[in-house]
CSV table of C-alpha atoms and ligand atoms in Angstrom, one decimal:
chain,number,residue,atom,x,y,z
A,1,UNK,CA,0.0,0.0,0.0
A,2,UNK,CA,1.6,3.5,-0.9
A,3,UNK,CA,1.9,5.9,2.3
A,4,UNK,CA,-1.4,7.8,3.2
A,5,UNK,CA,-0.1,10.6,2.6
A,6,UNK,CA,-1.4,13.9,4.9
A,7,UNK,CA,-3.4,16.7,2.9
A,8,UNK,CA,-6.3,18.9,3.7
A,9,UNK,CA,-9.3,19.4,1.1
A,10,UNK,CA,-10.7,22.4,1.1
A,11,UNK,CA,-14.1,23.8,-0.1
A,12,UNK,CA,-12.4,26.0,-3.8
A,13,UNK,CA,-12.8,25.5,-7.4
A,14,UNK,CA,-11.8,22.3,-8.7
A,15,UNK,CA,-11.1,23.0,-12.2
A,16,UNK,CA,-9.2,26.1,-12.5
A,17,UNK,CA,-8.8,26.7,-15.9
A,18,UNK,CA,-11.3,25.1,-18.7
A,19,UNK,CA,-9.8,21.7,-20.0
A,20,UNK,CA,-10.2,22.8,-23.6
A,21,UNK,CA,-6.6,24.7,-23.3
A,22,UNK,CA,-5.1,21.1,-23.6
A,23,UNK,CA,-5.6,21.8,-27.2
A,24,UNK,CA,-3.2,24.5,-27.8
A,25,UNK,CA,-0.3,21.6,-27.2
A,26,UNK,CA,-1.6,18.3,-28.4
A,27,UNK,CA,-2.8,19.9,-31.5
A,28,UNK,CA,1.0,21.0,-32.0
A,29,UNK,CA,2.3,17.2,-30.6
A,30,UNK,CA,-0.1,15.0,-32.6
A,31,UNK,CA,0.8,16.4,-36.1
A,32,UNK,CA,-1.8,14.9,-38.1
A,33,UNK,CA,-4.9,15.4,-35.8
A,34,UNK,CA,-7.6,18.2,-35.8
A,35,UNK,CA,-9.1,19.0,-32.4
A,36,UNK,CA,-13.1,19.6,-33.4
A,37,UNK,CA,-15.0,21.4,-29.7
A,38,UNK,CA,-18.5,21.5,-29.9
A,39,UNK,CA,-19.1,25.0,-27.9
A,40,UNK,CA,-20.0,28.3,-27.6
A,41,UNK,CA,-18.9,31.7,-28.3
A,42,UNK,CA,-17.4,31.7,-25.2
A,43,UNK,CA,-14.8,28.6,-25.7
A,44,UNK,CA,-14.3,30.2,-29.3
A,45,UNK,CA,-13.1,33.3,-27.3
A,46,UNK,CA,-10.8,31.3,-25.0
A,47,UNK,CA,-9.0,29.3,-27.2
A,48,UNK,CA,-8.4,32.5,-29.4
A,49,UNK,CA,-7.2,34.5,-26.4
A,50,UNK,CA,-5.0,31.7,-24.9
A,51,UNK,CA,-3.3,30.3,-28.2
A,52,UNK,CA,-3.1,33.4,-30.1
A,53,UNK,CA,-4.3,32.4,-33.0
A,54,UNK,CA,-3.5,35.0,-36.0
A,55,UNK,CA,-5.8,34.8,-38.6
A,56,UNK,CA,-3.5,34.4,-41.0
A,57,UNK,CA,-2.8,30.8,-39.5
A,58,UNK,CA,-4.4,27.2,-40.5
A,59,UNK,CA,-4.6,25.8,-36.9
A,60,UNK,CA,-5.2,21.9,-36.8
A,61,UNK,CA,-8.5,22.8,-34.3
A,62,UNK,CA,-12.1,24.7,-34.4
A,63,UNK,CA,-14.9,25.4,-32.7
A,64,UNK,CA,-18.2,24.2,-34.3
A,65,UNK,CA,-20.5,26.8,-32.4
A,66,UNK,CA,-23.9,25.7,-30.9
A,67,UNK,CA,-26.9,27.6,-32.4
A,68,UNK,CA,-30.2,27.8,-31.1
A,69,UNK,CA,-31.7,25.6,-33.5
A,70,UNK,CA,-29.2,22.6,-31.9
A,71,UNK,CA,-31.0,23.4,-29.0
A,72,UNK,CA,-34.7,21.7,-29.9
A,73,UNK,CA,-32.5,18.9,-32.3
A,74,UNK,CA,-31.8,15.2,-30.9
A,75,UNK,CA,-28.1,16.1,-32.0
A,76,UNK,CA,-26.7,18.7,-32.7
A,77,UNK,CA,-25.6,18.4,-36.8
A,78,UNK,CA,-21.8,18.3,-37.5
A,79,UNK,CA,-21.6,15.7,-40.9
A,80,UNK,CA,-20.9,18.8,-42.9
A,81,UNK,CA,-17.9,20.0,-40.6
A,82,UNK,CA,-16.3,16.7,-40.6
A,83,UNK,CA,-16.6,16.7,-44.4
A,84,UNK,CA,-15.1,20.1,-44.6
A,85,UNK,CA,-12.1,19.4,-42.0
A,86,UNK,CA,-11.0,16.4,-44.1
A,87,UNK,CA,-11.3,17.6,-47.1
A,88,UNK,CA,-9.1,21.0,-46.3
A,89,UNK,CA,-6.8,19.6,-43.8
A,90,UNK,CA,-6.6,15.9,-44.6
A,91,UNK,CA,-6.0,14.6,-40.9
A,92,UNK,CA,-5.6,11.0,-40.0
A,93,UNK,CA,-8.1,11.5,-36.8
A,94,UNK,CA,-10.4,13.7,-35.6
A,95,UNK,CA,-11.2,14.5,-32.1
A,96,UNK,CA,-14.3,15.5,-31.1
A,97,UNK,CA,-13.9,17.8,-28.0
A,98,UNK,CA,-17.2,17.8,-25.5
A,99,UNK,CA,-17.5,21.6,-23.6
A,100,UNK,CA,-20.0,23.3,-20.6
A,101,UNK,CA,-23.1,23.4,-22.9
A,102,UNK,CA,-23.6,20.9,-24.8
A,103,UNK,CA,-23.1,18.3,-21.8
A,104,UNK,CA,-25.5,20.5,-20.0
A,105,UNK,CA,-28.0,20.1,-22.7
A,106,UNK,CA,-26.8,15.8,-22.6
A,107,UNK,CA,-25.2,15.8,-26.2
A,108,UNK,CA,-25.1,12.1,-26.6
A,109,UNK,CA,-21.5,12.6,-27.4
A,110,UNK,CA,-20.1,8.9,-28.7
A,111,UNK,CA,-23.0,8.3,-30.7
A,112,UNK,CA,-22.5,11.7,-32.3
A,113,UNK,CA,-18.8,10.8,-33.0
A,114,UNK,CA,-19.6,7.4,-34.3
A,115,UNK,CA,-22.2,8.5,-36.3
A,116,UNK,CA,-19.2,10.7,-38.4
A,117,UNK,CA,-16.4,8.4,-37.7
A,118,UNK,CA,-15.0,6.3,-40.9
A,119,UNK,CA,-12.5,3.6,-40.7
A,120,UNK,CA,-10.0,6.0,-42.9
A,121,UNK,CA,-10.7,9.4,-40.6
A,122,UNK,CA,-12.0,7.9,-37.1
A,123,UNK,CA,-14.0,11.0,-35.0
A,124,UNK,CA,-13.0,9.7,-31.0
A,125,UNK,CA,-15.1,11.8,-28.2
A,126,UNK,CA,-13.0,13.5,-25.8
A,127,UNK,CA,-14.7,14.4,-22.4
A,128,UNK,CA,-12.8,17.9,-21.9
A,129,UNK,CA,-15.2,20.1,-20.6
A,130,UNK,CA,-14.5,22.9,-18.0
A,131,UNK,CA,-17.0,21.3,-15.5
A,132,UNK,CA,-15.1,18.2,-15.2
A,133,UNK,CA,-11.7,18.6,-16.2
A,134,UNK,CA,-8.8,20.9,-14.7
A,135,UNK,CA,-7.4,22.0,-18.3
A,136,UNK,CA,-4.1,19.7,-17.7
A,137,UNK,CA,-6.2,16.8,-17.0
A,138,UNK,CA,-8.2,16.9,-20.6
A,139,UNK,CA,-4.8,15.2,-22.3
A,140,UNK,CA,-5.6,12.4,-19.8
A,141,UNK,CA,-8.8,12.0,-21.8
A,142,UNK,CA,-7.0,12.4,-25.0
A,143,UNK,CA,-5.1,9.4,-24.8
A,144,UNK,CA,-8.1,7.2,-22.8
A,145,UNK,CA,-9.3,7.8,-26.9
A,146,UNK,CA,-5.9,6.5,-28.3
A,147,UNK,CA,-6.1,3.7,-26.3
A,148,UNK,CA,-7.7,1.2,-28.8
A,149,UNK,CA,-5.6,2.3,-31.7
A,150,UNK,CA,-2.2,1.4,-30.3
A,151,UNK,CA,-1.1,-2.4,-31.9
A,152,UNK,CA,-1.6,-5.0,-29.4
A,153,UNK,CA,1.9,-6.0,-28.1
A,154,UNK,CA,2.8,-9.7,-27.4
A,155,UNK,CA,3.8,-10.4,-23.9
A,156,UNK,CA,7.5,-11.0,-24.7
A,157,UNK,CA,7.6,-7.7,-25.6
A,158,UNK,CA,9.3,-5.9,-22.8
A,159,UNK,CA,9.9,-2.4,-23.6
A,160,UNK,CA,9.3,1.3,-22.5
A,161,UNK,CA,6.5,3.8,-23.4
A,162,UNK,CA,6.9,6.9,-22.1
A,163,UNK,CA,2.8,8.7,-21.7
A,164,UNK,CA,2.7,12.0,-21.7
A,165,UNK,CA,3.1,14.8,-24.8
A,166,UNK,CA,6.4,16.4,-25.1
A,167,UNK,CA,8.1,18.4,-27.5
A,168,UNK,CA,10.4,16.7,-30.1
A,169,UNK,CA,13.7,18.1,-28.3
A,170,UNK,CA,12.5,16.8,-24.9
A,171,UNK,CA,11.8,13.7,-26.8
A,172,UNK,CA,14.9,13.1,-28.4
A,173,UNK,CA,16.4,13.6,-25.3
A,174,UNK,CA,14.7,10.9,-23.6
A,175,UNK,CA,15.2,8.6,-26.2
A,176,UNK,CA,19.3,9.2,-26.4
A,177,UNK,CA,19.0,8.6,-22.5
A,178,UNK,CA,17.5,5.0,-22.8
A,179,UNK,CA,19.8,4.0,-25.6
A,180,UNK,CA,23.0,5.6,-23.1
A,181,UNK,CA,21.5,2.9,-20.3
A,182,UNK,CA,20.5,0.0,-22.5
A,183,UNK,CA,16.6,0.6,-22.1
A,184,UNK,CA,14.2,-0.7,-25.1
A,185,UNK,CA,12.1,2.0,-26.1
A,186,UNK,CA,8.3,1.2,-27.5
A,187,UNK,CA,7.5,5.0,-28.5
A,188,UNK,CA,5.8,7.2,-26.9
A,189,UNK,CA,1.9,7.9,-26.6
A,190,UNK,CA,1.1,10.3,-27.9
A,191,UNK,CA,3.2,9.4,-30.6
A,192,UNK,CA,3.8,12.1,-33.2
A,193,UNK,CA,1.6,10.9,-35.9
A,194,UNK,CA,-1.4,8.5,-35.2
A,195,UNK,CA,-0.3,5.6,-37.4
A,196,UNK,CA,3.1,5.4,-35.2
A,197,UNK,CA,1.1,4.2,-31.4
A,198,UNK,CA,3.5,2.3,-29.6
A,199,UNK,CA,2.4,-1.6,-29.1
A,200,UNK,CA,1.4,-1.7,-25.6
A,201,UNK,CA,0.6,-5.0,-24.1
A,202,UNK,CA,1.6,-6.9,-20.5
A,203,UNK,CA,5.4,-7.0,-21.0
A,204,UNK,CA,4.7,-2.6,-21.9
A,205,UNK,CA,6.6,-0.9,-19.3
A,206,UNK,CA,4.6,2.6,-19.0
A,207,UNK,CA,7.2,5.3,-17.9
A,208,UNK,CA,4.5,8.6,-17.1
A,209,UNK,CA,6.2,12.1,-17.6
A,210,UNK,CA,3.5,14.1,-16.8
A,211,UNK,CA,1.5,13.9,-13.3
A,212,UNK,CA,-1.8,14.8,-14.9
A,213,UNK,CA,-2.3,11.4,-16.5
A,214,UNK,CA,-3.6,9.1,-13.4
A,215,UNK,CA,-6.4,7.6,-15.0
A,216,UNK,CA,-4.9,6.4,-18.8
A,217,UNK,CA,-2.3,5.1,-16.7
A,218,UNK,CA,-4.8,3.2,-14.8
A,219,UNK,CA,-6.5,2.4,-18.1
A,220,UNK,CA,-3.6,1.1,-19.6
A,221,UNK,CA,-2.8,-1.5,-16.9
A,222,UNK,CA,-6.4,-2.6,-17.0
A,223,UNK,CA,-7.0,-2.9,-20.5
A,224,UNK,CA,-3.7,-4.0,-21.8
A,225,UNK,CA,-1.9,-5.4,-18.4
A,226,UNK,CA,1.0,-3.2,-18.6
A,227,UNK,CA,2.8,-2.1,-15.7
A,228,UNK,CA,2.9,1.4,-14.7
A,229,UNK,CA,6.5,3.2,-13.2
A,230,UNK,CA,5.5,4.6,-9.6
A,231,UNK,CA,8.9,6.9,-9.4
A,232,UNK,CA,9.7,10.5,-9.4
A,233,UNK,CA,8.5,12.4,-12.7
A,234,UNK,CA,11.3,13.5,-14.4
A,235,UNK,CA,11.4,16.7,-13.4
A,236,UNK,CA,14.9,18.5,-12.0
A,237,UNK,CA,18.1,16.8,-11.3
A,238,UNK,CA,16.4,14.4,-8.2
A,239,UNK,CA,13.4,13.8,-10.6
A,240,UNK,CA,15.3,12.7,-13.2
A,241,UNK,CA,18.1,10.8,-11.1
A,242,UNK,CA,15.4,8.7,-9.3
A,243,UNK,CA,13.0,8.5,-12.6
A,244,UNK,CA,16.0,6.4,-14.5
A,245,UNK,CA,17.5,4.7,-12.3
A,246,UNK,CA,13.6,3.2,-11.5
A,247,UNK,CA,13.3,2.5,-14.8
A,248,UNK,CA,16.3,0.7,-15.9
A,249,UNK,CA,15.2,-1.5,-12.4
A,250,UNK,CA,12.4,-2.5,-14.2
A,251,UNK,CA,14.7,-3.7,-17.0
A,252,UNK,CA,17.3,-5.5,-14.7
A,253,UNK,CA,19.5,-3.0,-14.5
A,254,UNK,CA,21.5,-1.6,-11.4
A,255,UNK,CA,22.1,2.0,-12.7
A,256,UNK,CA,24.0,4.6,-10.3
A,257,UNK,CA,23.2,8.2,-11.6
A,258,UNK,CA,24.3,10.3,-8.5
A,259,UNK,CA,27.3,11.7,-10.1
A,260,UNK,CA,25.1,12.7,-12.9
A,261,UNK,CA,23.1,14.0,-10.7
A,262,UNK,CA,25.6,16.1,-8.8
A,263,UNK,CA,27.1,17.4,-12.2
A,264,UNK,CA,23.3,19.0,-12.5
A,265,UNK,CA,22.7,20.3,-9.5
A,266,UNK,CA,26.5,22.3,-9.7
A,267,UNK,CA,25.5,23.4,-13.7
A,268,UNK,CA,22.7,25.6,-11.7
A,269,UNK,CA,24.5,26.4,-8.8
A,270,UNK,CA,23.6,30.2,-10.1
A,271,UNK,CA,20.0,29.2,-9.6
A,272,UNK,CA,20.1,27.6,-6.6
A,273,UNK,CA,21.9,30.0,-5.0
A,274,UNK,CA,19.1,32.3,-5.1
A,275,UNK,CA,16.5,29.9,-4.7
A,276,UNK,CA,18.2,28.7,-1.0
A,277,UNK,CA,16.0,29.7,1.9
A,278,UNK,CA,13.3,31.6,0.3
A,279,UNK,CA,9.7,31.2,0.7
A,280,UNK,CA,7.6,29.5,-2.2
A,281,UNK,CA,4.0,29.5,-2.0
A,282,UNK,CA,2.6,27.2,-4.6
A,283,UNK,CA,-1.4,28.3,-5.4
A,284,UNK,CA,-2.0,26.8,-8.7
A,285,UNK,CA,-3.6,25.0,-11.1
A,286,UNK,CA,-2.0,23.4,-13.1
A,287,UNK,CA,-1.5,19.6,-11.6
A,288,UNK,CA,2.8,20.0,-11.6
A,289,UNK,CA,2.4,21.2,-8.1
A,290,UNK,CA,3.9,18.2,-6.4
A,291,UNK,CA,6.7,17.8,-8.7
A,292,UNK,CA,7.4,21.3,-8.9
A,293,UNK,CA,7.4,21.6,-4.9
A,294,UNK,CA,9.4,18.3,-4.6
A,295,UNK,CA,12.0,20.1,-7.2
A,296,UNK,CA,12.1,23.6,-5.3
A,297,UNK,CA,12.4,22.1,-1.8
A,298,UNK,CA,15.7,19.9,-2.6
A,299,UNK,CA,17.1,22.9,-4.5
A,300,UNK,CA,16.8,24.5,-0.9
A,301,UNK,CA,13.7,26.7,-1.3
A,302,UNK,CA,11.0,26.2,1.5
A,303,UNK,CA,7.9,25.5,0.6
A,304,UNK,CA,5.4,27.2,2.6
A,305,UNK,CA,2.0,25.9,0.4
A,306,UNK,CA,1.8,23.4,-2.1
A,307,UNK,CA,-1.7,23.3,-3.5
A,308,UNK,CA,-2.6,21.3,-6.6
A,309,UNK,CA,-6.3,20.6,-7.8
A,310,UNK,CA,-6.5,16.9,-7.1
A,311,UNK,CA,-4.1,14.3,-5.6
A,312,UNK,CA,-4.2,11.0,-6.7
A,313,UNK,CA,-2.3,9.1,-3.2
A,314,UNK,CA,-1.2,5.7,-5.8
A,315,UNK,CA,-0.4,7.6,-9.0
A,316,UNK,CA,1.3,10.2,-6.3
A,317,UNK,CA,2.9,8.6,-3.9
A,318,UNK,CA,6.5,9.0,-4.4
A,319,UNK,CA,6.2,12.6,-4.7
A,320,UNK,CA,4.0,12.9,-2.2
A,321,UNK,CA,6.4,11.0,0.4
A,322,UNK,CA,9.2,13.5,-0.4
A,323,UNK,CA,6.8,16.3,0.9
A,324,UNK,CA,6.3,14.8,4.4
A,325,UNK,CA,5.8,18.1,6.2
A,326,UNK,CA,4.8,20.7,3.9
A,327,UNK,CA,1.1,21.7,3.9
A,328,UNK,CA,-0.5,20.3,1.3
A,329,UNK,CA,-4.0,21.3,-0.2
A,330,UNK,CA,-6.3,20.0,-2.4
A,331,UNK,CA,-8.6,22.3,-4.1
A,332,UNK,CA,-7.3,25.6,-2.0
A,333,UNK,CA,-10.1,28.0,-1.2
A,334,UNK,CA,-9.0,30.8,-2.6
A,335,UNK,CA,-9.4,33.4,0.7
A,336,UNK,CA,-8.0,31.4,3.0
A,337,UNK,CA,-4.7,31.4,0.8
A,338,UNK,CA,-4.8,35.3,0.4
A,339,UNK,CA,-4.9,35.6,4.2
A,340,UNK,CA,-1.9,33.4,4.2
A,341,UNK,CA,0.2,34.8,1.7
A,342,UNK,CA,-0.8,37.7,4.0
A,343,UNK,CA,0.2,36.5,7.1
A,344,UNK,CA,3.8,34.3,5.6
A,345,UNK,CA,4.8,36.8,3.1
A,346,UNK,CA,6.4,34.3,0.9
A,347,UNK,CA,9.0,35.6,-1.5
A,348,UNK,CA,7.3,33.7,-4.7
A,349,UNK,CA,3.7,32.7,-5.3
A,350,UNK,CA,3.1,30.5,-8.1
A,351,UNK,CA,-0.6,30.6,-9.3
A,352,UNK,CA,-3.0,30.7,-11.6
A,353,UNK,CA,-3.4,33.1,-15.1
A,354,UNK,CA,-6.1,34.5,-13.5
A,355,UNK,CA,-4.7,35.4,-10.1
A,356,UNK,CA,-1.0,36.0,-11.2
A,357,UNK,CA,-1.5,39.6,-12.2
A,358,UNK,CA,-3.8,41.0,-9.4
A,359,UNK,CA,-1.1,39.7,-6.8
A,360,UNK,CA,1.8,41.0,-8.6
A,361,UNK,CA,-0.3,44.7,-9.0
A,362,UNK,CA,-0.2,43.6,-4.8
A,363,UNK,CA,3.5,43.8,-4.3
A,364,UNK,CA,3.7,39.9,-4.2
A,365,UNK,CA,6.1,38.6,-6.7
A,366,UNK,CA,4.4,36.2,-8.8
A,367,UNK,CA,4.7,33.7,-12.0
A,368,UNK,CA,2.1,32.4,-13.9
A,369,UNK,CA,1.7,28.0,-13.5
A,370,UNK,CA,0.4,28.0,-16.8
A,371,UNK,CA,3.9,28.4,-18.2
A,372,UNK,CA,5.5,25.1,-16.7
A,373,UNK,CA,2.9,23.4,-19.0
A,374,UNK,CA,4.2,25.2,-21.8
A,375,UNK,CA,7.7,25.0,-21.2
A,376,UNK,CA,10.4,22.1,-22.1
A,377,UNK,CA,11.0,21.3,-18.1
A,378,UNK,CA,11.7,17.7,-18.8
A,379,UNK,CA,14.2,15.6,-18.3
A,380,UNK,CA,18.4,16.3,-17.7
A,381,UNK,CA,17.5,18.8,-20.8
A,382,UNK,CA,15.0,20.6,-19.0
A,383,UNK,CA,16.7,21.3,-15.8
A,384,UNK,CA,18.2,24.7,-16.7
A,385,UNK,CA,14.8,25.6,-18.3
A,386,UNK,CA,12.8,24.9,-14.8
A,387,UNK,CA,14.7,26.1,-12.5
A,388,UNK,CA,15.3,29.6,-14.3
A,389,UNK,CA,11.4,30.0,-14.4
A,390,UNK,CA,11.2,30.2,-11.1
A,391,UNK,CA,14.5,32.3,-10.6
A,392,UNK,CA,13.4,34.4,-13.7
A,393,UNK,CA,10.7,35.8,-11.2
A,394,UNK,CA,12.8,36.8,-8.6
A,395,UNK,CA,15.2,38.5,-10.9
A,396,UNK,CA,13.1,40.4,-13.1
A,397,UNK,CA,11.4,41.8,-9.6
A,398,UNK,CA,14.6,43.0,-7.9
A,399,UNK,CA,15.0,45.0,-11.2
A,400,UNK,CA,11.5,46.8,-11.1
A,401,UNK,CA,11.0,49.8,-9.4
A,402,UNK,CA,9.3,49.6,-6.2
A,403,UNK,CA,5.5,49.6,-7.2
A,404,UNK,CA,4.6,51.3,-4.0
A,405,UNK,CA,1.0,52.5,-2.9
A,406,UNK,CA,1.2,53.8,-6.5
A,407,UNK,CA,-2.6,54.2,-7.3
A,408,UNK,CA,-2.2,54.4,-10.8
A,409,UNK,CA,-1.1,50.0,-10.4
A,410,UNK,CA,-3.8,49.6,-7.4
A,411,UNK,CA,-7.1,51.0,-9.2
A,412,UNK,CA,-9.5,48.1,-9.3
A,413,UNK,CA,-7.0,45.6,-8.9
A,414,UNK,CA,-8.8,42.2,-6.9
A,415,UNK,CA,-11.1,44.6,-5.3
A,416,UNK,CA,-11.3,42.1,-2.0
A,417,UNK,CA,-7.6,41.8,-1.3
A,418,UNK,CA,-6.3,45.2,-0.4
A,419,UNK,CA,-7.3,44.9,3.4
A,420,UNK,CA,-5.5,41.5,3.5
A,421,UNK,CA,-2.6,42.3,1.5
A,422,UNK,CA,0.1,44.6,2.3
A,423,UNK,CA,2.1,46.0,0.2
A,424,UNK,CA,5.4,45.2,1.9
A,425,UNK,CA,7.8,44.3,-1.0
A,426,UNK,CA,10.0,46.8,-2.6
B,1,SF4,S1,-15.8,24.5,-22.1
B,1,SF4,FE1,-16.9,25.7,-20.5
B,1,SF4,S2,-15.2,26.5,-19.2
B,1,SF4,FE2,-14.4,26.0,-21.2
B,1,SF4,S3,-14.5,27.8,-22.4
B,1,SF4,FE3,-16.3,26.6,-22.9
B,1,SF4,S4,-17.9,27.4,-21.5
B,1,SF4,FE4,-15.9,28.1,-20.7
C-alpha cells in the first residue's frame, strides 16, 4: 500500500482553468490530428485568447458553435464540418472535444462521434469540458481515446513507453538517455503521428512524464496489463536521477546516476543560489504542483504551500512521500490562501493566469503556473529551463522599481484583497 499521505481538502474551485486549453499543445504534438470542440462563443473566445491564433494561420482545431436551433434537435448536426475538415486539412483522426453546454444540454457525445467516424478518418469523443476537467487533465482524456488504436503488443515484448506529450527536443532527449543505459524503447503515446502508437501489451513498461495522467495510466494496466512506473516524474536533477534509475530497475538494470546528478545540480548552482531559503508558496492550477514543490524544496527553497487541484495518493505517492511536512492542499479556497500569503509573506507565489497579475499589481512577486505546462521542463534537458522560471521571477522583480502605494497600479485591482494584503515588497 503506498503511504497515506497527509493533505487537507478544502471547499475551492476544482477546475481552475477550462480543459479545452489542452488543445493548444496536443494539436501541435499530434501532427496529423484536428481538435473539433463542440461549444459556444465563449470557448471560441478562450481558445483565441490563450493560443493566439492570427488569422493568417491554419490551426489543426475549431470550434463548431452551438446555435439555437441545436438546442430543440436530438443532436446537434456536425456531418458537414467533418466533411469540410477532411477535405481542407486531410488529418488522420479527428477529435471530437465535449465543452460546458452541450453536456448541459446531454449531447449524446459517442454516438455523435460514431455517427461521423469512418474507418480512414476515425471522430473519438474526448470528455474535456471545463465542468469536469482541470485543463491539464483533458490530455488524460485524450489518450483514454488512443487507447484502442495502439497495436496489441505480445507479452514478450518488454519495452518502455513513455505517456505523456512532449516536445520533439525533450523527446529526443529521452530517447538518447535509454539508448545511453541499455533501455528498449516502444514510443511514446502520444506518438507524433497516429499511425506510429507504440504496441502496448503486458510485457509494456509505462514510464509517465507528466503527473496529470492518473487515469490512462490506470487504463492502460487494465486494459492492456502493462505495468505502470510509480517513481519520481522526471522533473529537475532528483526527478530525473530517481526516474532512471527506476526505470532501468524495471529492466534488470542496477544504474547509479548520483554523479550525474551532482554534475546538474553544480550546472545551476547560479540558480540555486538564489533559490536557498526563500519562501515559495505554490497556489495553482496546473497539476505539476507536487513535482514542482518536490523540485524547489531539494534545490533549498521552503515551501510554505503546495496546492494542486486533485491528488491521486497511488499515482502520487512517491512525490507525495518526499513532501512529508509541507502543507499540502487539495482544491485551496482561494481566501484562505490570500490571508496566508498575508500573514507568511512568501517571497514567490506560483498561481494561476487569472490570479497572477492581481497579486503582482499587490506587491507579491508572482509567476504564472500555466507556463511550466508550456515550457520544455523535462528531463536532464530541461533542468536549466525549470529552474530559471522560477529564478526568472525573482530577478526580473529586484529589477522593477518599487511599485509602492502607486494608485495608478492599485485601481480596481482584486477589489477584495487590499485589506489582506500589504504592500510590503519593494
Ligand atoms: S468549455 Fe466551459 S469553461 Fe471551457 S471555455 Fe467553454 S464554456 Fe468556458
Amino acid at each position: 500500500m503506498p503511504p497515506k499521505a497527509q493533505f487537507t481538502r478544502e471547499d475551492g474551485i476544482y477546475h481552475s482553468f477550462c480543459g479545452l486549453v489542452s488543445v493548444g499543445w496536443l494539436y501541435q504534438k499530434i501532427k496529423d490530428s484536428f481538435f473539433l470542440i463542440l461549444g459556444t462563443h465563449t470557448c471560441a473566445h478562450l481558445l483565441q485568447n490563450t493560443m493566439g491564433v492570427m488569422i493568417f494561420a491554419r490551426p489543426r482545431f475549431a470550434i463548431s458553435l452551438l446555435e439555437e436551433a441545436d438546442l430543440s434537435s436530438a443532436q446537434p448536426a456536425i456531418a458537414d464540418q467533418i466533411a469540410e475538415i477532411t477535405r481542407e486539412h486531410h488529418p488522420s483522426v479527428i477529435f471530437l472535444l465535449s465543452s460546458c453546454t452541450p453536456e448541459v444540454m446531454k449531447v449524446e457525445f459517442e454516438g455523435l462521434a460514431q455517427s461521423v467516424s469512418t474507418p480512414e478518418v476515425p471522430v473519438l469523443f474526448v470528455p474535456a469540458s471545463g465542468l469536469d476537467f482541470t485543463f491539464s487533465q483533458s490530455e488524460d482524456s485524450v489518450l483514454q481515446a488512443l487507447i484502442p488504436f495502439c497495436p496489441e503488443a505480445p507479452p514478450d515484448d518488454k519495452r518502455v513507453v513513455f505517456l505523456g506529450s512532449v516536445n520533439d527536443a525533450i523527446a529526443d532527449d529521452f530517447l538518447f538517455e535509454a539508448s545511453r543505459l541499455g533501455i528498449p524503447v516502444a514510443g511514446f503515446l502520444p506518438a507524433n503521428h497516429f499511425h506510429e502508437l507504440p504496441p502496448i501489451g503486458p510485457g509494456t513498461i509505462i514510464a509517465p512524464l507528466q503527473p496529470f495522467l492518473a487515469k490512462v495510466a490506470n487504463q492502460l494496466t487494465n486494459d492492456r496489463g502493462a505495468t505502470v512506473m510509480s517513481s519520481l516524474f522526471p522533473f529537475g536533477p532528483d526527478g530525473c536521477r530517481a526516474f532512471w534509475e527506476d526505470l532501468a530497475a524495471h529492466f534488470d538494470l542496477k544504474v547509479d546516476l548520483s554523479e550525474r546528478e551532482a554534475a546538474s545540480w553544480a550546472r545551476i548552482k547560479e540558480h540555486t543560489d538564489l533559490l536557498k531559503g526563500k519562501k515559495v508558496f505554490l497556489s495553482a492550477d496546473t497539476l505539476l504542483e507536487l513535482p514542482l514543490a518536490r523540485f524547489i524544496r531539494a534545490a533549498g527553497a521552503e515551501v510554505l504551500e503546495c496546492s494542486t487541484p486533485y491528488i491521486n495518493r497511488r499515482f502520487h505517492a512517491r512525490e507525495l512521500a518526499l513532501l512529508d511536512g509541507v502543507r499540502l492542499v487539495e482544491q485551496a479556497n482561494f481566501e484562505r490562501q490570500l490571508r496566508s500569503i498575508a500573514e507568511e509573506q512568501p517571497d514567490l507565489v506560483i498561481s494561476n493566469i487569472i490570479t497572477a497579475n492581481p497579486l503582482i499589481g499587490h506587491g507579491v512577486v508572482a509567476k504564472w503556473g500555466t507556463e511550466f505546462i508550456f515550457s520544455p521542463i523535462h528531463g536532464w534537458a530541461g533542468v536549466n529551463t525549470l529552474v530559471s522560471l522560477f529564478t526568472r521571477a525573482l530577478r526580473r522583480h529586484a529589477r522593477l522599481d518599487p511599485l509602492g502605494n502607486d494608485p495608478v497600479w492599485m485601481a480596481g485591482v482584486m477589489p477584495g484583497a487590499p485589506e489582506i494584503i500589504p504592500l510590503t515588497r519593494g
